[in-house]
CSV table of C-alpha atoms and ligand atoms in Angstrom, one decimal:
chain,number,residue,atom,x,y,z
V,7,UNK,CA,84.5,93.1,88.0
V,8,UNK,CA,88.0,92.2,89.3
V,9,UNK,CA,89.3,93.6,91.9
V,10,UNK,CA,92.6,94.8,89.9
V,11,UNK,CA,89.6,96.5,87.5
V,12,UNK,CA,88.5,97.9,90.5
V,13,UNK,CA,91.6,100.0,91.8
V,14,UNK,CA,91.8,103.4,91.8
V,15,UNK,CA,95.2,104.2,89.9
V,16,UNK,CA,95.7,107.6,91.6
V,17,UNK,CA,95.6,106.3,95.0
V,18,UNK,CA,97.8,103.1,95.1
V,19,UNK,CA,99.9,103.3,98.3
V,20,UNK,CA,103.1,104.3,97.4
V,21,UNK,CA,105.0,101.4,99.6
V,22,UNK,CA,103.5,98.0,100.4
V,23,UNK,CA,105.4,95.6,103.0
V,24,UNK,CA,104.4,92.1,103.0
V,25,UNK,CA,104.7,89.4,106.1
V,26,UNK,CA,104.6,86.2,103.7
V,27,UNK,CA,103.7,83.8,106.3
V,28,UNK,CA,102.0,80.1,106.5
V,29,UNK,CA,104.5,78.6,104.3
V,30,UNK,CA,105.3,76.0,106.7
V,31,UNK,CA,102.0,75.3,107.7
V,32,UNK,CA,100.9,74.8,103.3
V,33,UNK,CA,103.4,71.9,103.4
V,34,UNK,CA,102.1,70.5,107.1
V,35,UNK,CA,98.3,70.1,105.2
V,36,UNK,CA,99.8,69.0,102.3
V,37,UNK,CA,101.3,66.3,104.1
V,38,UNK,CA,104.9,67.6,103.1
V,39,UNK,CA,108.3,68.6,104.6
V,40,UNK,CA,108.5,72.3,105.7
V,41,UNK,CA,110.9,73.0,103.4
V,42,UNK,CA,108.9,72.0,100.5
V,43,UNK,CA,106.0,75.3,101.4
V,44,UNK,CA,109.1,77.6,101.0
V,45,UNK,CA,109.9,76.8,97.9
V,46,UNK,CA,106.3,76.8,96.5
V,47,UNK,CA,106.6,80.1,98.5
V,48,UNK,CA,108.3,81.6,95.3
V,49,UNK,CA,106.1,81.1,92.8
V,50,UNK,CA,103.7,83.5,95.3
V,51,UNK,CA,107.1,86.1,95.3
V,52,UNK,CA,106.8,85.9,91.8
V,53,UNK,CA,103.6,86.6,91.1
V,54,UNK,CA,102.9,89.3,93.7
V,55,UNK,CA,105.8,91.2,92.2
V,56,UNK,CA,104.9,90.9,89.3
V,57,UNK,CA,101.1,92.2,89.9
V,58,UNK,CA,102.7,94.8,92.1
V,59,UNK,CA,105.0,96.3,88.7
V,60,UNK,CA,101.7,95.7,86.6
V,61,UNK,CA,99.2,98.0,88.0
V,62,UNK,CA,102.5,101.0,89.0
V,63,UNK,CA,103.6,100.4,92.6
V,64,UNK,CA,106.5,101.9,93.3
V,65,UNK,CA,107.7,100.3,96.2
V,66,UNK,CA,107.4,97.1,97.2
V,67,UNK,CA,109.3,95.3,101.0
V,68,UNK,CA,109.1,91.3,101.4
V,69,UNK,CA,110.1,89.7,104.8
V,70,UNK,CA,112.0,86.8,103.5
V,71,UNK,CA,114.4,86.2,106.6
V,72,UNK,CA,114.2,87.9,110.2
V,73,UNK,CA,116.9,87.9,113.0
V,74,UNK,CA,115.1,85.3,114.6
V,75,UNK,CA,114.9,83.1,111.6
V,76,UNK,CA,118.3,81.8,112.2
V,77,UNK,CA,117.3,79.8,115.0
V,78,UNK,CA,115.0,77.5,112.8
V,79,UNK,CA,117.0,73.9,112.2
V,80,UNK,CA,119.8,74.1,110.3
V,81,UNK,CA,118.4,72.3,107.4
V,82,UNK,CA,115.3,75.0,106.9
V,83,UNK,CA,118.1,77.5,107.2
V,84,UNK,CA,120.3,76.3,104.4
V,85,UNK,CA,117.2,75.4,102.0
V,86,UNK,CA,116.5,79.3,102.9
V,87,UNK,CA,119.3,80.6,102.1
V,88,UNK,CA,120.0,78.3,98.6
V,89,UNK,CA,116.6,78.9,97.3
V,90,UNK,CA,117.6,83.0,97.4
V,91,UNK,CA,120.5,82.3,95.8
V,92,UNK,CA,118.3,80.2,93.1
V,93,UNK,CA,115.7,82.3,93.1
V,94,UNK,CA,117.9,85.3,92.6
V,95,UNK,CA,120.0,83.9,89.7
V,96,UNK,CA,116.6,82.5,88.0
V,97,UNK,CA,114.7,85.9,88.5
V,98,UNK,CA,117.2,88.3,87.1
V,99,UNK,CA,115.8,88.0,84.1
V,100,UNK,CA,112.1,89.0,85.2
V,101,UNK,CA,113.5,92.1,87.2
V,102,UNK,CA,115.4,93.5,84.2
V,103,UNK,CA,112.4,92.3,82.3
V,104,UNK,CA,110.1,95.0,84.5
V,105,UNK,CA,112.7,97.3,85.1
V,106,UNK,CA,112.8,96.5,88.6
V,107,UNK,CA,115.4,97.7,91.2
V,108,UNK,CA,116.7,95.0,93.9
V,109,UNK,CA,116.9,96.2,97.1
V,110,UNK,CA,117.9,94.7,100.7
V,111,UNK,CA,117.9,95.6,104.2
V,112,UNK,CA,118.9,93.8,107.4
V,113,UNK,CA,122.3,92.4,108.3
V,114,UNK,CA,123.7,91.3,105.3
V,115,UNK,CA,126.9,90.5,106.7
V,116,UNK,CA,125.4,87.6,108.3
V,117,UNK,CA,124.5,86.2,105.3
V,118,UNK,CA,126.5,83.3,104.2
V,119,UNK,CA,129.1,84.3,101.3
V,120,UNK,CA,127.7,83.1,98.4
V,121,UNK,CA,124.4,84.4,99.1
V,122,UNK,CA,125.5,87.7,99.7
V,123,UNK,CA,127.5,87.9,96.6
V,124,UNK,CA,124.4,86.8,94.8
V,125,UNK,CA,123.0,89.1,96.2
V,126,UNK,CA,125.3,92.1,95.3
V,127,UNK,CA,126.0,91.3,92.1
V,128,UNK,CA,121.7,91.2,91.3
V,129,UNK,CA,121.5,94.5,93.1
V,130,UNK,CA,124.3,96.0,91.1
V,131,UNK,CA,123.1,94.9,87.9
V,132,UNK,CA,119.4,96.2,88.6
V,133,UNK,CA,120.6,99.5,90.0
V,134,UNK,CA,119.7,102.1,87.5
V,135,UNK,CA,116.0,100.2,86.7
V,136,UNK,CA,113.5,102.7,87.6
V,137,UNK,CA,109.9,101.3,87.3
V,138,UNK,CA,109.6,99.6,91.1
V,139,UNK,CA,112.2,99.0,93.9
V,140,UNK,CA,111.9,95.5,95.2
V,141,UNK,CA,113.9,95.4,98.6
V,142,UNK,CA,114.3,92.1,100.6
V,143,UNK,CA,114.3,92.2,104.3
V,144,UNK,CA,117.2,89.5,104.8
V,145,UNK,CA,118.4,88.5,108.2
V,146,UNK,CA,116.1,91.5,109.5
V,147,UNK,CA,114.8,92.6,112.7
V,148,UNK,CA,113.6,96.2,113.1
V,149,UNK,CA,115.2,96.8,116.9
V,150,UNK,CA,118.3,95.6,115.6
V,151,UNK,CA,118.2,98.4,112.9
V,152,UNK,CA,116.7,100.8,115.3
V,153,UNK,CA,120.2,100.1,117.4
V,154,UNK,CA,122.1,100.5,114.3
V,155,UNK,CA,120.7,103.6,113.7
V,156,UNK,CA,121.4,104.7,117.3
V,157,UNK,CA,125.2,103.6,117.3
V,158,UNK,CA,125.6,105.2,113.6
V,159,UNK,CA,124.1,108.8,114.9
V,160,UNK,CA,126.4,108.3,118.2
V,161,UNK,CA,129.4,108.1,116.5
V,162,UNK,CA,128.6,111.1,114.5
V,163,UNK,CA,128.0,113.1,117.5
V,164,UNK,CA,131.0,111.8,119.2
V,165,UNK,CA,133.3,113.0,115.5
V,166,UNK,CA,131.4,116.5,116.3
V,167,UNK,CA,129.7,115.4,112.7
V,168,UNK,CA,126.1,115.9,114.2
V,169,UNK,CA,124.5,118.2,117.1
V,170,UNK,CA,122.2,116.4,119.8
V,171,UNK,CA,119.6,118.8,119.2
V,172,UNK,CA,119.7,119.0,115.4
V,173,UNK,CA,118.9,115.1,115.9
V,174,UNK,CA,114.9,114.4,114.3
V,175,UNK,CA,113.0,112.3,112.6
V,176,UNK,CA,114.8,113.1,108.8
V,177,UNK,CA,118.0,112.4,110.7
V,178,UNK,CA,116.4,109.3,112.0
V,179,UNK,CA,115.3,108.0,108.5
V,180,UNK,CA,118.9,108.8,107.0
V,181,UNK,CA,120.4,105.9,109.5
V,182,UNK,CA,117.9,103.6,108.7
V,183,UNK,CA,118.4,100.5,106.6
V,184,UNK,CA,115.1,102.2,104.4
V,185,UNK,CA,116.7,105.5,104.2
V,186,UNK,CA,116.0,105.8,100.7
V,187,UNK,CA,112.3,104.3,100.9
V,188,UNK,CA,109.1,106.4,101.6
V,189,UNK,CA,107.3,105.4,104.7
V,190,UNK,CA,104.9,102.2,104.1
V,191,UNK,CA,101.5,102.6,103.2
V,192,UNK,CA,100.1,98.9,103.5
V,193,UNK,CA,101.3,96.0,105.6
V,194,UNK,CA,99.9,92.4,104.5
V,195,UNK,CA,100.2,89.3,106.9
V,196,UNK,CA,98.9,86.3,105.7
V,197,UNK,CA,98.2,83.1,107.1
V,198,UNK,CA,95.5,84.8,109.8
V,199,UNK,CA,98.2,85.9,111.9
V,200,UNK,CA,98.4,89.2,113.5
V,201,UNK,CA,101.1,90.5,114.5
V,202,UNK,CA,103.9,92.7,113.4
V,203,UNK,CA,106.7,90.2,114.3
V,204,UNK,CA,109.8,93.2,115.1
V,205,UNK,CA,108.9,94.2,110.8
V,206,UNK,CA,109.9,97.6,110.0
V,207,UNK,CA,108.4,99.2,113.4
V,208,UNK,CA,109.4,102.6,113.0
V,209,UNK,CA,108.8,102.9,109.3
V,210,UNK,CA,104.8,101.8,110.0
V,211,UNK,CA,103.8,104.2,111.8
V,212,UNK,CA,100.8,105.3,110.2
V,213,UNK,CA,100.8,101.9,107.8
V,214,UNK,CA,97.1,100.3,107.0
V,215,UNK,CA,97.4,96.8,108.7
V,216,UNK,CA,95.8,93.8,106.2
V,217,UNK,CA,95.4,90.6,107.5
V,218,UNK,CA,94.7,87.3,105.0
V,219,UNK,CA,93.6,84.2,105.9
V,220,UNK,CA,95.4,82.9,102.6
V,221,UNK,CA,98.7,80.7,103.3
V,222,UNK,CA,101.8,82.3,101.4
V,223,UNK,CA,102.3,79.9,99.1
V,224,UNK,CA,98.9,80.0,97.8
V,225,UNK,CA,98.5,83.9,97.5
V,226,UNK,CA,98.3,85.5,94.5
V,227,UNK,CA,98.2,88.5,92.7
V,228,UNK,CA,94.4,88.8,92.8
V,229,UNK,CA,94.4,88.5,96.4
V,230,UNK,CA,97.1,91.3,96.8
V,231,UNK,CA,94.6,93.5,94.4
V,232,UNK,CA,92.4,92.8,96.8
V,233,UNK,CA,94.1,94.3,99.5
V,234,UNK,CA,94.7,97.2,97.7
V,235,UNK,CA,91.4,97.6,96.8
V,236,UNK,CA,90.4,97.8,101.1
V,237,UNK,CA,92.9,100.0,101.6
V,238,UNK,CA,91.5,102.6,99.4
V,239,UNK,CA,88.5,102.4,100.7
V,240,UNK,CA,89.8,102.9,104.2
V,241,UNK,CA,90.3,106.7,105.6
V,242,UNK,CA,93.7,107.7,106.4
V,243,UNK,CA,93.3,110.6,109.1
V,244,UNK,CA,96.5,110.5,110.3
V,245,UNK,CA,95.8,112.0,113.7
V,246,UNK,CA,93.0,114.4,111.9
V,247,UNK,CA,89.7,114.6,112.7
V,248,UNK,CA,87.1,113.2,109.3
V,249,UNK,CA,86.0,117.1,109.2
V,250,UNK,CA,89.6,118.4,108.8
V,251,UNK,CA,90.5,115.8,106.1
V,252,UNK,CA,86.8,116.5,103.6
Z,29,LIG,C1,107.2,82.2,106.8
Z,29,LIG,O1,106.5,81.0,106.8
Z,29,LIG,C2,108.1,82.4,105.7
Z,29,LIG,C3,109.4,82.5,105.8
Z,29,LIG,C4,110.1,82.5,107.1
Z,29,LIG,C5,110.3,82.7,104.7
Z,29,LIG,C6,109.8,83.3,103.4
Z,29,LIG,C7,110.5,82.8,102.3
Z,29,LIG,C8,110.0,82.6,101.0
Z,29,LIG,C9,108.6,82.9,100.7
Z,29,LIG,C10,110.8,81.9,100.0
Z,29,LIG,C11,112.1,82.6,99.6
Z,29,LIG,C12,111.9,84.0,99.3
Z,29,LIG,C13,112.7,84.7,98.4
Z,29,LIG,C14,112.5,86.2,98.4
Z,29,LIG,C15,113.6,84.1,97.4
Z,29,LIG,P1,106.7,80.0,108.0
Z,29,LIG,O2,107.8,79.1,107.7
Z,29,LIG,O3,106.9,80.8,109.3
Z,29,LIG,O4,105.3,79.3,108.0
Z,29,LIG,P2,104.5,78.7,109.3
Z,29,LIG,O5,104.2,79.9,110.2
Z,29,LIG,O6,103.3,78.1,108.7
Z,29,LIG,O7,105.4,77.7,109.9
């Protein structure tokens, strides 16, 4: 039985973020430039979001570029940043195809121009698609956007907009760059790393960690079904005893 045969329908975690990482170290064993795992690194984008629309998750949060990123060599940052511009002109057509919303987070303003466009104009023209939301953590780092969120609630409270007390978490989720995302269910590293690498710290809270030993470029949907499958057979307490939750 495969393991997408084996997934329980009603219980698919409603919003899975994914650390795609090892794509570096597939080209090193392969004997290739760096470069060369990222862009066999989106033939695994495809796939997994393509799996992800197929079985009915709704939500679905790829680290593609962090903060930190940009201090990689110049050339691994331009072959970056051109194969999302490729890859976002050559996918358009599976995201209308699946009714799939493009999302992003992080500083986008950082971006360079063309990218960013690219990256408007796909989000625009996916906007009302309804079946997934496929957001792109782009030039992200999640204490960066916990500052932002601090300096946009500030400035409210300075205009007299918002009262110190009245501030909690809802407030807190409306000034993040996920405020219109439900909390994350399932985090997925792979390459055998662990660590959460400043991804989305708030917004994991009480998120399932998964840890593969697969590379990026060589994961698949199969292996994400996989995933999915463990974390339903985990238990969730969520601070709860077992007792309280049977
Ligand atoms: C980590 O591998 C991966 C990245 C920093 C970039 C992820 C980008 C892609 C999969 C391709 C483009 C994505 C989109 C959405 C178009 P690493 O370079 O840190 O690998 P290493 O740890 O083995 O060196």
């Amino acid at each position: 039985m495969s393991f997408k045969e084996k997934i329980d329908p009603s219980k698919l975690p409603q919003h899975i973020a994914i650390i795609m990482d090892g794509n570096g170290r597939w080209a090193k064993k392969q004997g290739l430039m760096r470069v060369r795992g990222h862009e066999k690194g989106t033939k695994a984008v495809r796939d997994v979001v393509e799996g992800c629309a197929e079985i009915g998750v709704q939500n679905l949060t790829l680290y593609a570029f962090s903060t930190e990123n940009w201090n990689r060599p110049k050339v691994e940052v331009d072959t970056l940043m051109k194969l999302l511009v490729s890859s976002l002109k050559k996918e358009i057509k599976t995201l209308q195809e699946n009714d799939i919303r493009l999302n992003a987070i992080g500083c986008l303003d950082n971006l360079p121009a063309k990218a960013n466009r690219e990256l408007q104009e796909v989000i625009n023209k996916t906007a009302a698609n309804s079946r997934m939301t496929l957001t792109l953590a782009l030039s992200y780092g999640s204490r960066e956007e916990l500052g932002h969120m601090v300096k946009e609630i500030s400035a409210k409270v300075a205009a007299g907009e918002i009262s110190t007390k009245d501030i909690d978490e809802s407030v807190i989720n409306k000034h993040l760059y996920t405020r219109n995302l439900p909390d994350v269910d399932l985090v997925i590293r792979t390459s055998g790393e662990q660590r959460i690498s400043n991804f989305l710290l708030w917004q994991i809270a009480y998120a399932e960690l998964y840890f593969s030993e697969i590379l990026w470029p060589d994961y698949r949907r199969e292996d994400l079904f996989e995933a999915i499958y463990n974390y339903q057979n985990r238990e969730r307490r969520f601070g709860k005893t077992s007792e309280q939750l049977s």
